[in-house]
Amino acid sequence: MSKPGIGLQLYTLREETAKDFRGTLRKVAELGYEGVEFAGYGDLSAEEMKALLDELGLKAISSHVPLQAMKDNLQQEIDYLKTIGAKYMICPYLAPEDRPQGEGWRELFSFLQEAGTEARKQGLVFGYHNHDFEFQDHVGGLTAFDALFSDTTPEAVQVELDVCWVQFAGQDPLAYIKKYAGRLPLLHLKDFSKDEQGHMVTLELGKGSVDLPAVTEAAIEAGVQWLIVEQDFCQNPPLTSVENSLNWLKDHDLKV
């Protein structure tokens, strides 16, 4: 089994990209990341982004596309991703006001199935990225997370598993990696601890409670294509944090 690529979710560097998108992407390439997952495009056109990625030797892995953006203009989002050479389009998050209750989830599942089917027709892979709330509500006896992937087809909706949120929700990341092997091309590699109030504190890789060596081994066995580093909030300067996390991966024989 081949090792997955190592990418960075650019949400981690959102303050830096807001000031200088091009310069920040150049620094990411210099650190040695192989690819990036977008969370916005910094007002660059798709053609400008493609040229920049080619110049830097970075691969466009995927993009986190807000649910409303997909509802408003799915074709526009697909076109951008195809132009920059990305393979994956990911629904990243449901704002509290967008989260269904009980059987109301099934309407969302239907939309995701439709969006994923259209993306697949046009050569992309559609996926869903979890937080913790998907494990707190239930649909038909399943968690909303498991119900989503039960109600949709693997051809239309794949898994982008965030192991940090899975563990924070009281679930076993290793069990979920194994459960969705073959439907799990992308995995968010994160670490965390909890503060005195029980809130998540995201940390650089190897600094928290996630068994990352076991997670990376399980991910390789499950056929994960990309391990994507993300840190929601950084105690160090974010560029320092993503460098330290990449160095952890290199030290643990996951070299790009």
Short mmCIF file of the C-alpha atoms (twelve columns), coordinates in Angstrom:
data_MODEL
# 
_entry.id   MODEL 
# 
loop_
_atom_site.group_PDB 
_atom_site.id 
_atom_site.type_symbol 
_atom_site.label_atom_id 
_atom_site.label_alt_id 
_atom_site.label_comp_id 
_atom_site.label_asym_id 
_atom_site.label_seq_id 
_atom_site.Cartn_x 
_atom_site.Cartn_y 
_atom_site.Cartn_z 
_atom_site.pdbx_PDB_model_num 
ATOM 1   C CA . MET A 1   0.000   0.000  0.000   1 
ATOM 2   C CA . SER A 2   1.321   3.417  -0.959  1 
ATOM 3   C CA . LYS A 3   1.599   6.233  1.524   1 
ATOM 4   C CA . PRO A 4   -0.967  9.002  1.258   1 
ATOM 5   C CA . GLY A 5   -0.015  12.487 0.210   1 
ATOM 6   C CA . ILE A 6   0.372   15.168 2.863   1 
ATOM 7   C CA . GLY A 7   -1.727  18.289 2.460   1 
ATOM 8   C CA . LEU A 8   -2.700  21.367 4.441   1 
ATOM 9   C CA . GLN A 9   -6.181  22.759 5.039   1 
ATOM 10  C CA . LEU A 10  -5.679  26.462 4.403   1 
ATOM 11  C CA . TYR A 11  -8.307  27.415 6.992   1 
ATOM 12  C CA . THR A 12  -5.432  27.043 9.465   1 
ATOM 13  C CA . LEU A 13  -3.744  30.025 7.790   1 
ATOM 14  C CA . ARG A 14  -6.890  32.097 7.245   1 
ATOM 15  C CA . GLU A 15  -5.439  35.253 8.797   1 
ATOM 16  C CA . GLU A 16  -2.297  34.949 6.688   1 
ATOM 17  C CA . THR A 17  -4.162  34.281 3.436   1 
ATOM 18  C CA . ALA A 18  -6.484  37.221 4.130   1 
ATOM 19  C CA . LYS A 19  -3.425  39.493 4.116   1 
ATOM 20  C CA . ASP A 20  -1.389  37.834 1.348   1 
ATOM 21  C CA . PHE A 21  -2.894  34.773 -0.328  1 
ATOM 22  C CA . ARG A 22  -0.149  34.312 -2.903  1 
ATOM 23  C CA . GLY A 23  2.682   34.816 -0.443  1 
ATOM 24  C CA . THR A 24  1.155   32.448 2.095   1 
ATOM 25  C CA . LEU A 25  0.709   29.716 -0.502  1 
ATOM 26  C CA . ARG A 26  4.342   30.204 -1.499  1 
ATOM 27  C CA . LYS A 27  5.416   29.639 2.124   1 
ATOM 28  C CA . VAL A 28  3.294   26.484 2.332   1 
ATOM 29  C CA . ALA A 29  5.095   25.129 -0.722  1 
ATOM 30  C CA . GLU A 30  8.479   26.062 0.741   1 
ATOM 31  C CA . LEU A 31  7.672   24.125 3.924   1 
ATOM 32  C CA . GLY A 32  7.260   20.985 1.846   1 
ATOM 33  C CA . TYR A 33  3.529   20.350 1.780   1 
ATOM 34  C CA . GLU A 34  2.537   18.441 -1.322  1 
ATOM 35  C CA . GLY A 35  -0.970  19.798 -1.698  1 
ATOM 36  C CA . VAL A 36  -3.563  22.137 -0.250  1 
ATOM 37  C CA . GLU A 37  -7.244  22.008 0.581   1 
ATOM 38  C CA . PHE A 38  -8.963  25.337 0.068   1 
ATOM 39  C CA . ALA A 39  -11.404 27.176 2.322   1 
ATOM 40  C CA . GLY A 40  -11.913 30.141 0.018   1 
ATOM 41  C CA . TYR A 41  -9.848  31.366 -2.895  1 
ATOM 42  C CA . GLY A 42  -8.686  34.815 -1.871  1 
ATOM 43  C CA . ASP A 43  -10.484 36.511 -4.781  1 
ATOM 44  C CA . LEU A 44  -8.202  34.789 -7.291  1 
ATOM 45  C CA . SER A 45  -9.829  33.594 -10.469 1 
ATOM 46  C CA . ALA A 46  -9.598  29.907 -11.217 1 
ATOM 47  C CA . GLU A 47  -7.078  30.619 -13.982 1 
ATOM 48  C CA . GLU A 48  -4.921  32.725 -11.652 1 
ATOM 49  C CA . MET A 49  -5.065  30.017 -8.981  1 
ATOM 50  C CA . LYS A 50  -4.091  27.308 -11.453 1 
ATOM 51  C CA . ALA A 51  -1.096  29.333 -12.619 1 
ATOM 52  C CA . LEU A 52  0.000   29.960 -9.031  1 
ATOM 53  C CA . LEU A 53  -0.291  26.296 -8.067  1 
ATOM 54  C CA . ASP A 54  1.674   25.264 -11.143 1 
ATOM 55  C CA . GLU A 55  4.377   27.817 -10.352 1 
ATOM 56  C CA . LEU A 56  4.710   26.522 -6.787  1 
ATOM 57  C CA . GLY A 57  4.434   22.814 -7.591  1 
ATOM 58  C CA . LEU A 58  1.440   22.439 -5.271  1 
ATOM 59  C CA . LYS A 59  -1.477  20.131 -5.955  1 
ATOM 60  C CA . ALA A 60  -5.033  21.319 -5.496  1 
ATOM 61  C CA . ILE A 61  -6.503  18.482 -3.447  1 
ATOM 62  C CA . SER A 62  -9.970  19.738 -2.677  1 
ATOM 63  C CA . SER A 63  -12.032 22.634 -1.445  1 
ATOM 64  C CA . HIS A 64  -14.405 23.135 1.463   1 
ATOM 65  C CA . VAL A 65  -17.457 24.578 -0.257  1 
ATOM 66  C CA . PRO A 66  -20.184 25.970 2.030   1 
ATOM 67  C CA . LEU A 67  -23.559 24.283 1.793   1 
ATOM 68  C CA . GLN A 68  -25.276 27.507 0.730   1 
ATOM 69  C CA . ALA A 69  -22.735 28.069 -2.048  1 
ATOM 70  C CA . MET A 70  -23.533 24.636 -3.419  1 
ATOM 71  C CA . LYS A 71  -27.243 25.366 -3.273  1 
ATOM 72  C CA . ASP A 72  -26.825 28.772 -4.901  1 
ATOM 73  C CA . ASN A 73  -24.512 27.818 -7.781  1 
ATOM 74  C CA . LEU A 74  -23.209 24.268 -7.778  1 
ATOM 75  C CA . GLN A 75  -21.971 24.528 -11.356 1 
ATOM 76  C CA . GLN A 76  -19.806 27.534 -10.554 1 
ATOM 77  C CA . GLU A 77  -18.123 25.618 -7.731  1 
ATOM 78  C CA . ILE A 78  -17.570 22.575 -9.933  1 
ATOM 79  C CA . ASP A 79  -16.103 24.699 -12.726 1 
ATOM 80  C CA . TYR A 80  -13.596 26.361 -10.389 1 
ATOM 81  C CA . LEU A 81  -12.390 23.027 -9.025  1 
ATOM 82  C CA . LYS A 82  -12.044 21.496 -12.463 1 
ATOM 83  C CA . THR A 83  -10.031 24.480 -13.695 1 
ATOM 84  C CA . ILE A 84  -7.521  24.313 -10.824 1 
ATOM 85  C CA . GLY A 85  -7.206  20.539 -11.153 1 
ATOM 86  C CA . ALA A 86  -8.745  19.569 -7.817  1 
ATOM 87  C CA . LYS A 87  -10.417 16.183 -7.525  1 
ATOM 88  C CA . TYR A 88  -12.580 16.615 -4.421  1 
ATOM 89  C CA . MET A 89  -15.406 18.947 -3.419  1 
ATOM 90  C CA . ILE A 90  -16.287 18.797 0.280   1 
ATOM 91  C CA . CYS A 91  -19.276 19.981 2.284   1 
ATOM 92  C CA . PRO A 92  -17.358 21.221 5.330   1 
ATOM 93  C CA . TYR A 93  -19.812 22.266 8.007   1 
ATOM 94  C CA . LEU A 94  -23.428 22.878 8.889   1 
ATOM 95  C CA . ALA A 95  -24.071 26.132 10.701  1 
ATOM 96  C CA . PRO A 96  -26.360 25.690 13.713  1 
ATOM 97  C CA . GLU A 97  -29.289 27.204 11.820  1 
ATOM 98  C CA . ASP A 98  -28.744 24.694 8.973   1 
ATOM 99  C CA . ARG A 99  -28.674 21.593 11.165  1 
ATOM 100 C CA . PRO A 100 -31.785 19.435 10.806  1 
ATOM 101 C CA . GLN A 101 -33.462 17.574 13.628  1 
ATOM 102 C CA . GLY A 102 -34.452 13.924 13.597  1 
ATOM 103 C CA . GLU A 103 -35.991 12.851 10.289  1 
ATOM 104 C CA . GLY A 104 -35.340 16.329 8.904   1 
ATOM 105 C CA . TRP A 105 -31.811 15.135 8.207   1 
ATOM 106 C CA . ARG A 106 -33.102 13.058 5.311   1 
ATOM 107 C CA . GLU A 107 -33.859 16.165 3.240   1 
ATOM 108 C CA . LEU A 108 -30.234 17.192 3.620   1 
ATOM 109 C CA . PHE A 109 -29.062 13.688 2.720   1 
ATOM 110 C CA . SER A 110 -31.134 13.881 -0.463  1 
ATOM 111 C CA . PHE A 111 -29.525 17.176 -1.469  1 
ATOM 112 C CA . LEU A 112 -26.023 15.835 -0.801  1 
ATOM 113 C CA . GLN A 113 -26.802 12.766 -2.907  1 
ATOM 114 C CA . GLU A 114 -27.951 14.998 -5.769  1 
ATOM 115 C CA . ALA A 115 -24.943 17.326 -5.501  1 
ATOM 116 C CA . GLY A 116 -22.555 14.400 -5.320  1 
ATOM 117 C CA . THR A 117 -24.158 12.708 -8.300  1 
ATOM 118 C CA . GLU A 118 -23.769 15.849 -10.397 1 
ATOM 119 C CA . ALA A 119 -20.171 16.331 -9.264  1 
ATOM 120 C CA . ARG A 120 -19.383 12.735 -10.212 1 
ATOM 121 C CA . LYS A 121 -20.914 13.207 -13.669 1 
ATOM 122 C CA . GLN A 122 -18.421 16.027 -14.189 1 
ATOM 123 C CA . GLY A 123 -15.386 14.102 -12.967 1 
ATOM 124 C CA . LEU A 124 -15.207 15.203 -9.324  1 
ATOM 125 C CA . VAL A 125 -15.551 13.310 -6.049  1 
ATOM 126 C CA . PHE A 126 -17.950 14.774 -3.513  1 
ATOM 127 C CA . GLY A 127 -17.526 14.272 0.231   1 
ATOM 128 C CA . TYR A 128 -18.705 15.349 3.661   1 
ATOM 129 C CA . HIS A 129 -16.483 16.544 6.506   1 
ATOM 130 C CA . ASN A 130 -17.685 15.914 10.056  1 
ATOM 131 C CA . HIS A 131 -17.585 17.784 13.328  1 
ATOM 132 C CA . ASP A 132 -18.979 16.399 16.583  1 
ATOM 133 C CA . PHE A 133 -22.678 17.280 16.263  1 
ATOM 134 C CA . GLU A 134 -23.262 14.572 13.640  1 
ATOM 135 C CA . PHE A 135 -22.674 12.009 16.389  1 
ATOM 136 C CA . GLN A 136 -25.086 13.638 18.830  1 
ATOM 137 C CA . ASP A 137 -28.317 13.504 16.808  1 
ATOM 138 C CA . HIS A 138 -29.880 10.271 15.577  1 
ATOM 139 C CA . VAL A 139 -31.833 9.294  12.483  1 
ATOM 140 C CA . GLY A 140 -33.607 5.953  12.306  1 
ATOM 141 C CA . GLY A 141 -31.544 4.494  15.118  1 
ATOM 142 C CA . LEU A 142 -28.218 5.619  13.675  1 
ATOM 143 C CA . THR A 143 -26.107 8.657  14.453  1 
ATOM 144 C CA . ALA A 144 -26.670 11.377 11.875  1 
ATOM 145 C CA . PHE A 145 -23.132 10.692 10.640  1 
ATOM 146 C CA . ASP A 146 -23.769 7.018  9.966   1 
ATOM 147 C CA . ALA A 147 -27.256 7.723  8.633   1 
ATOM 148 C CA . LEU A 148 -25.781 10.126 6.075   1 
ATOM 149 C CA . PHE A 149 -23.573 7.460  4.602   1 
ATOM 150 C CA . SER A 150 -26.294 4.845  4.869   1 
ATOM 151 C CA . ASP A 151 -28.809 7.002  2.977   1 
ATOM 152 C CA . THR A 152 -26.368 8.070  0.239   1 
ATOM 153 C CA . THR A 153 -24.327 6.003  -2.187  1 
ATOM 154 C CA . PRO A 154 -20.525 5.722  -2.131  1 
ATOM 155 C CA . GLU A 155 -20.517 6.852  -5.755  1 
ATOM 156 C CA . ALA A 156 -22.135 10.152 -4.775  1 
ATOM 157 C CA . VAL A 157 -20.891 10.891 -1.247  1 
ATOM 158 C CA . GLN A 158 -17.498 9.955  0.170   1 
ATOM 159 C CA . VAL A 159 -16.086 10.519 3.663   1 
ATOM 160 C CA . GLU A 160 -13.619 13.153 4.775   1 
ATOM 161 C CA . LEU A 161 -13.086 12.017 8.354   1 
ATOM 162 C CA . ASP A 162 -11.870 14.499 10.950  1 
ATOM 163 C CA . VAL A 163 -10.378 12.216 13.604  1 
ATOM 164 C CA . CYS A 164 -10.100 15.044 16.110  1 
ATOM 165 C CA . TRP A 165 -13.839 15.699 16.102  1 
ATOM 166 C CA . VAL A 166 -14.649 11.985 16.058  1 
ATOM 167 C CA . GLN A 167 -12.656 11.463 19.255  1 
ATOM 168 C CA . PHE A 168 -13.998 14.651 20.844  1 
ATOM 169 C CA . ALA A 169 -17.511 13.289 20.225  1 
ATOM 170 C CA . GLY A 170 -16.627 10.219 22.290  1 
ATOM 171 C CA . GLN A 171 -16.187 7.892  19.314  1 
ATOM 172 C CA . ASP A 172 -13.207 5.744  18.296  1 
ATOM 173 C CA . PRO A 173 -11.344 7.191  15.277  1 
ATOM 174 C CA . LEU A 174 -9.704  3.845  14.505  1 
ATOM 175 C CA . ALA A 175 -13.068 2.089  14.394  1 
ATOM 176 C CA . TYR A 176 -14.469 4.741  12.049  1 
ATOM 177 C CA . ILE A 177 -11.462 4.603  9.754   1 
ATOM 178 C CA . LYS A 178 -11.899 0.841  9.483   1 
ATOM 179 C CA . LYS A 179 -15.682 1.122  9.078   1 
ATOM 180 C CA . TYR A 180 -15.439 3.469  6.107   1 
ATOM 181 C CA . ALA A 181 -12.364 1.984  4.421   1 
ATOM 182 C CA . GLY A 182 -12.855 2.196  0.678   1 
ATOM 183 C CA . ARG A 183 -15.088 5.241  1.037   1 
ATOM 184 C CA . LEU A 184 -12.522 7.386  2.822   1 
ATOM 185 C CA . PRO A 185 -10.161 9.185  0.423   1 
ATOM 186 C CA . LEU A 186 -9.417  12.176 2.678   1 
ATOM 187 C CA . LEU A 187 -8.633  12.321 6.385   1 
ATOM 188 C CA . HIS A 188 -8.114  15.408 8.529   1 
ATOM 189 C CA . LEU A 189 -5.132  14.766 10.758  1 
ATOM 190 C CA . LYS A 190 -5.460  16.845 13.903  1 
ATOM 191 C CA . ASP A 191 -4.634  16.724 17.591  1 
ATOM 192 C CA . PHE A 192 -6.278  18.256 20.644  1 
ATOM 193 C CA . SER A 193 -6.664  18.441 24.396  1 
ATOM 194 C CA . LYS A 194 -9.511  19.809 26.525  1 
ATOM 195 C CA . ASP A 195 -9.523  22.890 28.702  1 
ATOM 196 C CA . GLU A 196 -11.015 23.050 32.203  1 
ATOM 197 C CA . GLN A 197 -14.488 23.622 30.746  1 
ATOM 198 C CA . GLY A 198 -14.172 20.597 28.467  1 
ATOM 199 C CA . HIS A 199 -13.784 22.665 25.305  1 
ATOM 200 C CA . MET A 200 -11.518 21.482 22.524  1 
ATOM 201 C CA . VAL A 201 -8.041  22.998 22.287  1 
ATOM 202 C CA . THR A 202 -6.515  22.140 18.920  1 
ATOM 203 C CA . LEU A 203 -2.795  21.433 19.024  1 
ATOM 204 C CA . GLU A 204 0.133   20.697 16.747  1 
ATOM 205 C CA . LEU A 205 0.441   17.047 15.779  1 
ATOM 206 C CA . GLY A 206 1.856   14.882 18.555  1 
ATOM 207 C CA . LYS A 207 0.993   17.358 21.323  1 
ATOM 208 C CA . GLY A 208 -2.444  16.056 22.271  1 
ATOM 209 C CA . SER A 209 -4.516  12.970 23.030  1 
ATOM 210 C CA . VAL A 210 -5.114  11.503 19.551  1 
ATOM 211 C CA . ASP A 211 -3.144  8.300  18.881  1 
ATOM 212 C CA . LEU A 212 -1.744  9.680  15.657  1 
ATOM 213 C CA . PRO A 213 0.692   6.827  14.853  1 
ATOM 214 C CA . ALA A 214 -2.202  4.366  15.051  1 
ATOM 215 C CA . VAL A 215 -4.437  6.714  13.061  1 
ATOM 216 C CA . THR A 216 -1.919  7.126  10.248  1 
ATOM 217 C CA . GLU A 217 -1.307  3.370  10.108  1 
ATOM 218 C CA . ALA A 218 -5.042  2.693  9.964   1 
ATOM 219 C CA . ALA A 219 -5.465  5.372  7.297   1 
ATOM 220 C CA . ILE A 220 -2.853  3.757  5.078   1 
ATOM 221 C CA . GLU A 221 -4.535  0.358  5.494   1 
ATOM 222 C CA . ALA A 222 -7.905  1.948  4.640   1 
ATOM 223 C CA . GLY A 223 -6.582  3.368  1.386   1 
ATOM 224 C CA . VAL A 224 -6.717  7.050  2.371   1 
ATOM 225 C CA . GLN A 225 -5.293  9.155  -0.472  1 
ATOM 226 C CA . TRP A 226 -4.507  12.339 1.443   1 
ATOM 227 C CA . LEU A 227 -3.738  13.134 5.074   1 
ATOM 228 C CA . ILE A 228 -4.677  16.784 5.529   1 
ATOM 229 C CA . VAL A 229 -3.166  18.721 8.418   1 
ATOM 230 C CA . GLU A 230 -5.456  21.227 10.100  1 
ATOM 231 C CA . GLN A 231 -5.350  23.209 13.319  1 
ATOM 232 C CA . ASP A 232 -8.430  25.308 14.029  1 
ATOM 233 C CA . PHE A 233 -6.638  27.633 16.443  1 
ATOM 234 C CA . CYS A 234 -2.884  27.854 16.991  1 
ATOM 235 C CA . GLN A 235 -0.957  28.752 20.118  1 
ATOM 236 C CA . ASN A 236 2.160   29.491 18.058  1 
ATOM 237 C CA . PRO A 237 2.162   31.569 14.877  1 
ATOM 238 C CA . PRO A 238 0.130   29.439 12.457  1 
ATOM 239 C CA . LEU A 239 2.949   29.020 9.931   1 
ATOM 240 C CA . THR A 240 5.166   27.764 12.755  1 
ATOM 241 C CA . SER A 241 2.443   25.342 13.845  1 
ATOM 242 C CA . VAL A 242 1.933   23.850 10.391  1 
ATOM 243 C CA . GLU A 243 5.703   23.502 10.001  1 
ATOM 244 C CA . ASN A 244 5.936   21.706 13.350  1 
ATOM 245 C CA . SER A 245 3.095   19.379 12.392  1 
ATOM 246 C CA . LEU A 246 4.740   18.566 9.078   1 
ATOM 247 C CA . ASN A 247 7.993   17.857 10.899  1 
ATOM 248 C CA . TRP A 248 6.107   15.434 13.184  1 
ATOM 249 C CA . LEU A 249 4.910   13.553 10.116  1 
ATOM 250 C CA . LYS A 250 8.432   13.461 8.673   1 
ATOM 251 C CA . ASP A 251 9.806   12.201 11.991  1 
ATOM 252 C CA . HIS A 252 7.208   9.412  11.891  1 
ATOM 253 C CA . ASP A 253 8.229   8.312  8.394   1 
ATOM 254 C CA . LEU A 254 5.368   9.961  6.519   1 
ATOM 255 C CA . LYS A 255 7.443   12.016 4.106   1 
ATOM 256 C CA . VAL A 256 5.997   13.804 1.133   1 
# 
